C-alpha atoms as a printed R data frame, in Angstrom:
    type eleno elety resid chain resno       x       y       z
1   ATOM     1    CA   MET     A     1 118.178 113.523  29.882
2   ATOM     2    CA   SER     A     2 116.780 110.435  28.176
3   ATOM     3    CA   GLU     A     3 113.292 109.188  28.808
4   ATOM     4    CA   ILE     A     4 114.724 106.182  30.660
5   ATOM     5    CA   ALA     A     5 116.805 108.431  32.904
6   ATOM     6    CA   LYS     A     6 113.790 110.588  33.637
7   ATOM     7    CA   ALA     A     7 111.749 107.536  34.507
8   ATOM     8    CA   VAL     A     8 114.494 106.232  36.805
9   ATOM     9    CA   ALA     A     9 114.779 109.624  38.483
10  ATOM    10    CA   ALA     A    10 111.014 109.737  39.001
11  ATOM    11    CA   LEU     A    11 111.035 106.251  40.495
12  ATOM    12    CA   GLU     A    12 113.888 107.146  42.828
13  ATOM    13    CA   GLU     A    13 112.008 110.251  43.950
14  ATOM    14    CA   GLN     A    14 108.893 108.183  44.598
15  ATOM    15    CA   ALA     A    15 110.975 105.642  46.516
16  ATOM    16    CA   ALA     A    16 112.507 108.417  48.617
17  ATOM    17    CA   GLU     A    17 109.077 109.835  49.360
18  ATOM    18    CA   ALA     A    18 107.828 106.364  50.276
19  ATOM    19    CA   ARG     A    19 110.788 105.849  52.615
20  ATOM    20    CA   GLU     A    20 110.170 109.221  54.252
21  ATOM    21    CA   LEU     A    21 106.471 108.388  54.598
22  ATOM    22    CA   ARG     A    22 107.403 105.042  56.142
23  ATOM    23    CA   ARG     A    23 109.701 106.789  58.628
24  ATOM    24    CA   THR     A    24 106.919 109.225  59.489
25  ATOM    25    CA   VAL     A    25 104.479 106.366  60.040
26  ATOM    26    CA   GLU     A    26 107.029 104.566  62.223
27  ATOM    27    CA   ARG     A    27 107.560 107.720  64.308
28  ATOM    28    CA   VAL     A    28 103.809 108.059  64.786
29  ATOM    29    CA   GLU     A    29 103.481 104.367  65.698
30  ATOM    30    CA   THR     A    30 106.353 104.725  68.166
31  ATOM    31    CA   GLU     A    31 104.785 107.764  69.783
32  ATOM    32    CA   ILE     A    32 101.445 105.960  70.127
33  ATOM    33    CA   ALA     A    33 103.164 102.921  71.644
34  ATOM    34    CA   ASP     A    34 105.177 105.087  74.056
35  ATOM    35    CA   HIS     A    35 102.085 106.895  75.320
36  ATOM    36    CA   LEU     A    36 100.211 103.614  75.766
37  ATOM    37    CA   ASP     A    37 103.158 102.058  77.598
38  ATOM    38    CA   GLU     A    38 103.284 105.038  79.935
39  ATOM    39    CA   LEU     A    39  99.551 104.781  80.633
40  ATOM    40    CA   ARG     A    40  99.863 101.044  81.303
41  ATOM    41    CA   SER     A    41 102.859 101.595  83.594
42  ATOM    42    CA   ILE     A    42 100.783 103.920  85.766
43  ATOM    43    CA   GLY     A    43  98.272 101.136  86.371
44  ATOM    44    CA   SER     A    44 101.115  98.800  87.378
45  ATOM    45    CA   ALA     A    45 102.579 101.478  89.655
46  ATOM    46    CA   ILE     A    46  99.241 101.919  91.433
47  ATOM    47    CA   LEU     A    47  98.995  98.177  92.075
48  ATOM    48    CA   ASP     A    48 102.572  98.255  93.426
49  ATOM    49    CA   LEU     A    49 101.501 101.067  95.759
50  ATOM    50    CA   HIS     A    50  98.623  98.873  96.934
51  ATOM    51    CA   PHE     A    51 101.158  96.208  97.922
52  ATOM    52    CA   ASP     A    52 103.326  98.791  99.710
53  ATOM    53    CA   LEU     A    53 100.283 100.162 101.506
54  ATOM    54    CA   ASP     A    54  99.425  96.712 102.847
55  ATOM    55    CA   ASN     A    55 102.828  96.494 104.542
56  ATOM    56    CA   GLN     A    56 102.744 100.076 105.782
57  ATOM    57    CA   ILE     A    57  99.338  99.648 107.402
58  ATOM    58    CA   ALA     A    58 100.408  96.354 108.980
59  ATOM    59    CA   GLU     A    59 103.363  98.204 110.533
60  ATOM    60    CA   HIS     A    60 101.226 101.240 111.515
61  ATOM    61    CA   ASP     A    61 103.650 103.407 109.537
62  ATOM    62    CA   TYR     A    62 101.279 106.344 109.126
63  ATOM    63    CA   SER     A    63 103.983 108.619 107.675
64  ATOM    64    CA   ALA     A    64 104.732 106.143 104.876
65  ATOM    65    CA   VAL     A    65 100.992 105.731 104.269
66  ATOM    66    CA   GLU     A    66 100.650 109.482 103.820
67  ATOM    67    CA   GLN     A    67 103.535 109.515 101.317
68  ATOM    68    CA   THR     A    68 101.942 106.641  99.394
69  ATOM    69    CA   VAL     A    69  98.675 108.566  99.165
70  ATOM    70    CA   GLY     A    70 100.608 111.550  97.825
71  ATOM    71    CA   THR     A    71 102.254 109.334  95.201
72  ATOM    72    CA   LEU     A    72  98.838 108.087  94.076
73  ATOM    73    CA   GLU     A    73  97.593 111.659  93.666
74  ATOM    74    CA   ALA     A    74 100.667 112.499  91.573
75  ATOM    75    CA   LEU     A    75 100.184 109.439  89.341
76  ATOM    76    CA   VAL     A    76  96.519 110.174  88.619
77  ATOM    77    CA   ASP     A    77  97.213 113.680  87.341
78  ATOM    78    CA   VAL     A    78  94.513 114.648  84.856
79  ATOM    79    CA   ALA     A    79  96.552 117.570  83.486
80  ATOM    80    CA   GLU     A    80  99.321 115.114  82.561
81  ATOM    81    CA   LEU     A    81  97.254 112.140  81.460
82  ATOM    82    CA   LEU     A    82  94.460 113.634  79.375
83  ATOM    83    CA   PRO     A    83  96.859 115.090  76.746
84  ATOM    84    CA   LYS     A    84  98.536 111.679  76.444
85  ATOM    85    CA   ILE     A    85  95.182 109.960  75.966
86  ATOM    86    CA   ASP     A    86  94.163 112.498  73.345
87  ATOM    87    CA   ALA     A    87  97.519 112.184  71.584
88  ATOM    88    CA   VAL     A    88  97.023 108.424  71.215
89  ATOM    89    CA   LEU     A    89  93.494 108.843  69.894
90  ATOM    90    CA   LEU     A    90  94.364 111.662  67.494
91  ATOM    91    CA   LEU     A    91  97.503 110.024  66.102
92  ATOM    92    CA   THR     A    92  95.694 106.695  65.699
93  ATOM    93    CA   ALA     A    93  92.888 108.391  63.773
94  ATOM    94    CA   LEU     A    94  95.362 110.152  61.491
95  ATOM    95    CA   LEU     A    95  97.305 106.935  60.954
96  ATOM    96    CA   GLU     A    96  94.226 104.878  60.140
97  ATOM    97    CA   GLY     A    97  92.471 107.597  58.159
98  ATOM    98    CA   THR     A    98  89.436 107.594  60.453
99  ATOM    99    CA   PRO     A    99  87.592 110.729  61.653
100 ATOM   100    CA   THR     A   100  89.519 112.631  64.315
101 ATOM   101    CA   PRO     A   101  87.917 112.464  67.769
102 ATOM   102    CA   ASP     A   102  86.217 115.399  69.447
103 ATOM   103    CA   LEU     A   103  88.809 116.569  71.970
104 ATOM   104    CA   THR     A   104  86.458 118.816  73.918
105 ATOM   105    CA   VAL     A   105  87.138 118.515  77.650
106 ATOM   106    CA   PRO     A   106  83.985 117.804  79.724
107 ATOM   107    CA   VAL     A   107  85.063 120.113  82.527
108 ATOM   108    CA   GLU     A   108  82.083 119.215  84.704
109 ATOM   109    CA   LEU     A   109  83.518 115.705  85.176
110 ATOM   110    CA   PHE     A   110  86.694 117.049  86.747
111 ATOM   111    CA   LYS     A   111  85.471 119.865  88.977
112 ATOM   112    CA   THR     A   112  86.378 119.156  92.581
113 ATOM   113    CA   GLY     A   113  83.271 118.843  94.700
114 ATOM   114    CA   GLU     A   114  80.979 118.963  91.678
115 ATOM   115    CA   THR     A   115  81.725 115.607  90.069
116 ATOM   116    CA   PRO     A   116  79.042 112.964  89.602
117 ATOM   117    CA   ALA     A   117  78.747 110.278  92.268
118 ATOM   118    CA   PHE     A   118  81.369 107.945  90.827
119 ATOM   119    CA   ASP     A   119  81.098 104.410  92.124
120 ATOM   120    CA   HIS     A   120  84.156 103.960  94.339
121 ATOM   121    CA   PRO     A   121  84.620 102.808  97.956
122 ATOM   122    CA   ARG     A   122  83.503 105.381 100.520
123 ATOM   123    CA   LEU     A   123  83.877 105.618 104.275
124 ATOM   124    CA   THR     A   124  83.043 108.211 106.935
125 ATOM   125    CA   GLN     A   125  83.819 108.606 110.602
126 ATOM   126    CA   GLU     A   126  80.150 107.900 111.248
127 ATOM   127    CA   ASP     A   127  80.555 104.511 109.559
128 ATOM   128    CA   LEU     A   128  83.556 103.733 111.741
129 ATOM   129    CA   ASP     A   129  81.851 104.874 114.919
130 ATOM   130    CA   ARG     A   130  78.812 102.772 114.051
131 ATOM   131    CA   GLN     A   131  81.043  99.728 113.688
132 ATOM   132    CA   PHE     A   132  82.619 100.493 117.066
133 ATOM   133    CA   GLN     A   133  79.223 100.889 118.741
134 ATOM   134    CA   ASN     A   134  77.974  97.624 117.237
135 ATOM   135    CA   GLU     A   135  81.002  95.765 118.562
136 ATOM   136    CA   MET     A   136  80.484  97.258 122.021
137 ATOM   137    CA   ALA     A   137  76.697  96.826 122.086
138 ATOM   138    CA   ASP     A   138  76.818  93.791 124.398
139 ATOM   139    CA   TRP     A   139  78.898  95.742 126.907
140 ATOM   140    CA   SER     A   140  76.455  98.588 127.469
141 ATOM   141    CA   GLU     A   141  75.710  97.614 131.065
142 ATOM   142    CA   PRO     A   142  78.225  96.293 133.617
143 ATOM   143    CA   ASP     A   143  77.657  92.806 134.982
144 ATOM   144    CA   GLU     A   144  77.696  93.232 138.747
145 ATOM   145    CA   GLN     A   145  77.963  89.460 139.202
146 ATOM   146    CA   ASP     A   146  81.182  89.181 137.213
147 ATOM   147    CA   ASP     A   147  84.348  90.419 138.911
148 ATOM   148    CA   ARG     A   148  86.223  90.239 135.609
149 ATOM   149    CA   TRP     A   149  83.748  92.444 133.787
150 ATOM   150    CA   ALA     A   150  85.951  95.567 133.842
151 ATOM   151    CA   GLU     A   151  88.975  93.677 132.517
152 ATOM   152    CA   ASP     A   152  86.992  91.927 129.791
153 ATOM   153    CA   HIS     A   153  85.274  95.185 128.882
154 ATOM   154    CA   TRP     A   154  88.642  96.898 128.510
155 ATOM   155    CA   SER     A   155  89.917  94.103 126.248
156 ATOM   156    CA   ALA     A   156  86.809  94.247 124.081
157 ATOM   157    CA   GLU     A   157  87.030  98.023 123.825
158 ATOM   158    CA   GLN     A   158  90.689  97.872 122.792
159 ATOM   159    CA   GLU     A   159  89.859  95.340 120.086
160 ATOM   160    CA   ALA     A   160  86.995  97.503 118.804
161 ATOM   161    CA   ILE     A   161  89.327 100.526 118.706
162 ATOM   162    CA   ARG     A   162  91.929  98.534 116.767
163 ATOM   163    CA   ASN     A   163  89.274  97.252 114.372
164 ATOM   164    CA   ARG     A   164  88.081 100.805 113.730
165 ATOM   165    CA   ALA     A   165  91.571 102.010 112.800
166 ATOM   166    CA   HIS     A   166  92.192  98.875 110.739
167 ATOM   167    CA   LYS     A   167  88.981  99.395 108.770
168 ATOM   168    CA   ALA     A   168  90.111 102.937 107.943
169 ATOM   169    CA   GLY     A   169  93.362 101.480 106.605
170 ATOM   170    CA   LEU     A   170  91.529  98.826 104.592
171 ATOM   171    CA   HIS     A   171  89.409 101.560 103.052
172 ATOM   172    CA   LEU     A   172  92.546 103.174 101.652
173 ATOM   173    CA   MET     A   173  93.643  99.849 100.196
174 ATOM   174    CA   GLU     A   174  90.225  99.410  98.595
175 ATOM   175    CA   LEU     A   175  90.547 102.810  96.911
176 ATOM   176    CA   PHE     A   176  93.986 101.931  95.509
177 ATOM   177    CA   ASN     A   177  92.778  98.547  94.309
178 ATOM   178    CA   HIS     A   178  89.664 100.061  92.736
179 ATOM   179    CA   ILE     A   179  91.769 102.453  90.672
180 ATOM   180    CA   GLY     A   180  94.548 100.041  89.735
181 ATOM   181    CA   ASP     A   181  92.573  96.825  89.278
182 ATOM   182    CA   ASN     A   182  89.173  98.068  88.074
183 ATOM   183    CA   LEU     A   183  89.376 101.513  86.514
184 ATOM   184    CA   TRP     A   184  92.806 101.433  84.879
185 ATOM   185    CA   PRO     A   185  92.191  98.363  82.702
186 ATOM   186    CA   GLU     A   186  88.938 100.004  81.577
187 ATOM   187    CA   LEU     A   187  90.832 103.198  80.767
188 ATOM   188    CA   ILE     A   188  93.465 101.380  78.707
189 ATOM   189    CA   GLU     A   189  90.845  99.374  76.808
190 ATOM   190    CA   SER     A   190  88.872 102.535  76.018
191 ATOM   191    CA   VAL     A   191  91.974 104.281  74.674
192 ATOM   192    CA   GLU     A   192  93.046 101.259  72.629
193 ATOM   193    CA   THR     A   193  89.609 100.951  71.029
194 ATOM   194    CA   GLY     A   194  89.251 104.680  70.356
195 ATOM   195    CA   ARG     A   195  86.350 105.302  72.762
196 ATOM   196    CA   ARG     A   196  87.301 108.765  73.926
197 ATOM   197    CA   ASP     A   197  84.147 109.501  75.926
198 ATOM   198    CA   ASP     A   198  84.561 106.296  77.931
199 ATOM   199    CA   ALA     A   199  88.269 106.945  78.445
200 ATOM   200    CA   VAL     A   200  87.675 110.475  79.736
201 ATOM   201    CA   ARG     A   201  84.911 109.403  82.087
202 ATOM   202    CA   THR     A   202  87.034 106.564  83.451
203 ATOM   203    CA   LEU     A   203  89.922 108.977  83.980
204 ATOM   204    CA   ALA     A   204  87.575 111.321  85.841
205 ATOM   205    CA   ALA     A   205  86.406 108.406  88.020
206 ATOM   206    CA   ALA     A   206  90.018 107.477  88.805
207 ATOM   207    CA   ALA     A   207  90.835 111.092  89.669
208 ATOM   208    CA   ALA     A   208  87.821 111.301  91.988
209 ATOM   209    CA   ALA     A   209  88.837 108.105  93.788
210 ATOM   210    CA   ALA     A   210  92.423 109.358  94.107
211 ATOM   211    CA   ARG     A   211  91.168 112.630  95.610
212 ATOM   212    CA   ASP     A   212  89.173 110.654  98.168
213 ATOM   213    CA   ALA     A   213  92.390 108.949  99.270
214 ATOM   214    CA   ARG     A   214  93.433 112.179 101.023
215 ATOM   215    CA   PRO     A   215  90.399 112.377 103.367
216 ATOM   216    CA   GLY     A   216  90.656 108.586 103.607
217 ATOM   217    CA   TYR     A   217  94.147 109.020 105.003
218 ATOM   218    CA   LYS     A   218  92.869 111.599 107.506
219 ATOM   219    CA   LEU     A   219  90.316 109.059 108.753
220 ATOM   220    CA   TYR     A   220  93.108 106.513 109.133
221 ATOM   221    CA   GLU     A   221  95.363 108.999 110.920
222 ATOM   222    CA   VAL     A   222  92.655 110.100 113.375
223 ATOM   223    CA   ASN     A   223  91.609 106.578 114.287
224 ATOM   224    CA   LEU     A   224  95.186 105.337 114.549
225 ATOM   225    CA   SER     A   225  95.848 108.220 116.939
226 ATOM   226    CA   ILE     A   226  92.865 107.117 119.045
227 ATOM   227    CA   GLN     A   227  94.299 103.593 119.068
228 ATOM   228    CA   TYR     A   228  97.690 104.915 120.176
229 ATOM   229    CA   GLU     A   229  96.168 106.972 122.979
230 ATOM   230    CA   ALA     A   230  94.168 103.963 124.179
231 ATOM   231    CA   ASP     A   231  97.057 101.496 124.074
232 ATOM   232    CA   PRO     A   232 100.448 102.545 122.611
233 ATOM   233    CA   SER     A   233 101.713  98.960 122.732
234 ATOM   234    CA   SER     A   234  99.048  97.926 120.200
235 ATOM   235    CA   LEU     A   235 101.037  99.753 117.497
236 ATOM   236    CA   GLY     A   236 104.068  97.513 118.001
237 ATOM   237    CA   ALA     A   237 107.404  99.049 117.044
238 ATOM   238    CA   MET     A   238 105.733 102.243 115.891
239 ATOM   239    CA   GLY     A   239 104.027 102.576 119.282
240 ATOM   240    CA   GLU     A   240 107.362 102.143 121.058
241 ATOM   241    CA   PHE     A   241 108.960 104.770 118.840
242 ATOM   242    CA   LEU     A   242 106.155 107.275 119.420
243 ATOM   243    CA   SER     A   243 106.138 106.656 123.169
244 ATOM   244    CA   GLY     A   244 109.892 107.164 123.328
245 ATOM   245    CA   PHE     A   245 109.670 110.351 121.303
246 ATOM   246    CA   GLU     A   246 106.824 111.602 123.479
247 ATOM   247    CA   THR     A   247 108.844 110.933 126.624
248 ATOM   248    CA   TRP     A   248 111.855 112.755 125.185
249 ATOM   249    CA   LEU     A   249 109.702 115.694 124.112
250 ATOM   250    CA   PHE     A   250 108.228 116.150 127.590
251 ATOM   251    CA   SER     A   251 111.668 115.841 129.174
252 ATOM   252    CA   GLN     A   252 112.894 118.702 126.947
253 ATOM   253    CA   LYS     A   253 110.019 120.904 128.102
254 ATOM   254    CA   ASP     A   254 110.747 120.186 131.752
255 ATOM   255    CA   SER     A   255 114.483 120.856 131.480
């Protein structure tokens, strides 16, 4: 083989290696983009759930609310998301020739019941009862001079009961909004800029808020049940459905 032929062969080999390297880089870039798109889509999905939740609470559809809370918990799945975050950070470091990140998992951030006091909306039954008591404070003693006192007192009590259940529903919406509108953009920005510590902590905060959605739903369910028992008609179509089902259920027991 002549020197020219050897040189051409060497150039072709280098070109082939360059093309293969380019394909490898493109595959890595595609994988990074796919992981980031998936992470971004979760934030959009959570905001969509927030919109759905608004309608469900307005319709007193407690069963749909419970399903929506379950969907949120499934979306903010640390076991699924942390590997994707780390894949983006590791592949980006390899692609850019920067030091690879420390992928140690700070387990203490994710332990249920042992996590730091992340700053997300919180609500207890005591808070709700306090609101109810404040609304009823002016009705502590009956007005013997007012024949309509009992009727007005009943109306005020029903409104306070409805407000208590509604506040429990709003609390759920605040949790969803906090995750989708506050935490998720922070998470995406941290991943995009290679700040792994910030990304992991933000993920832990989102997971903690999502976990609190389950007891938040229980608060909503309990106080909506109290509202139903006080005045089934206040739940609109859902109240009519539940009353009809209750009537049918008792008729089956008596037959």
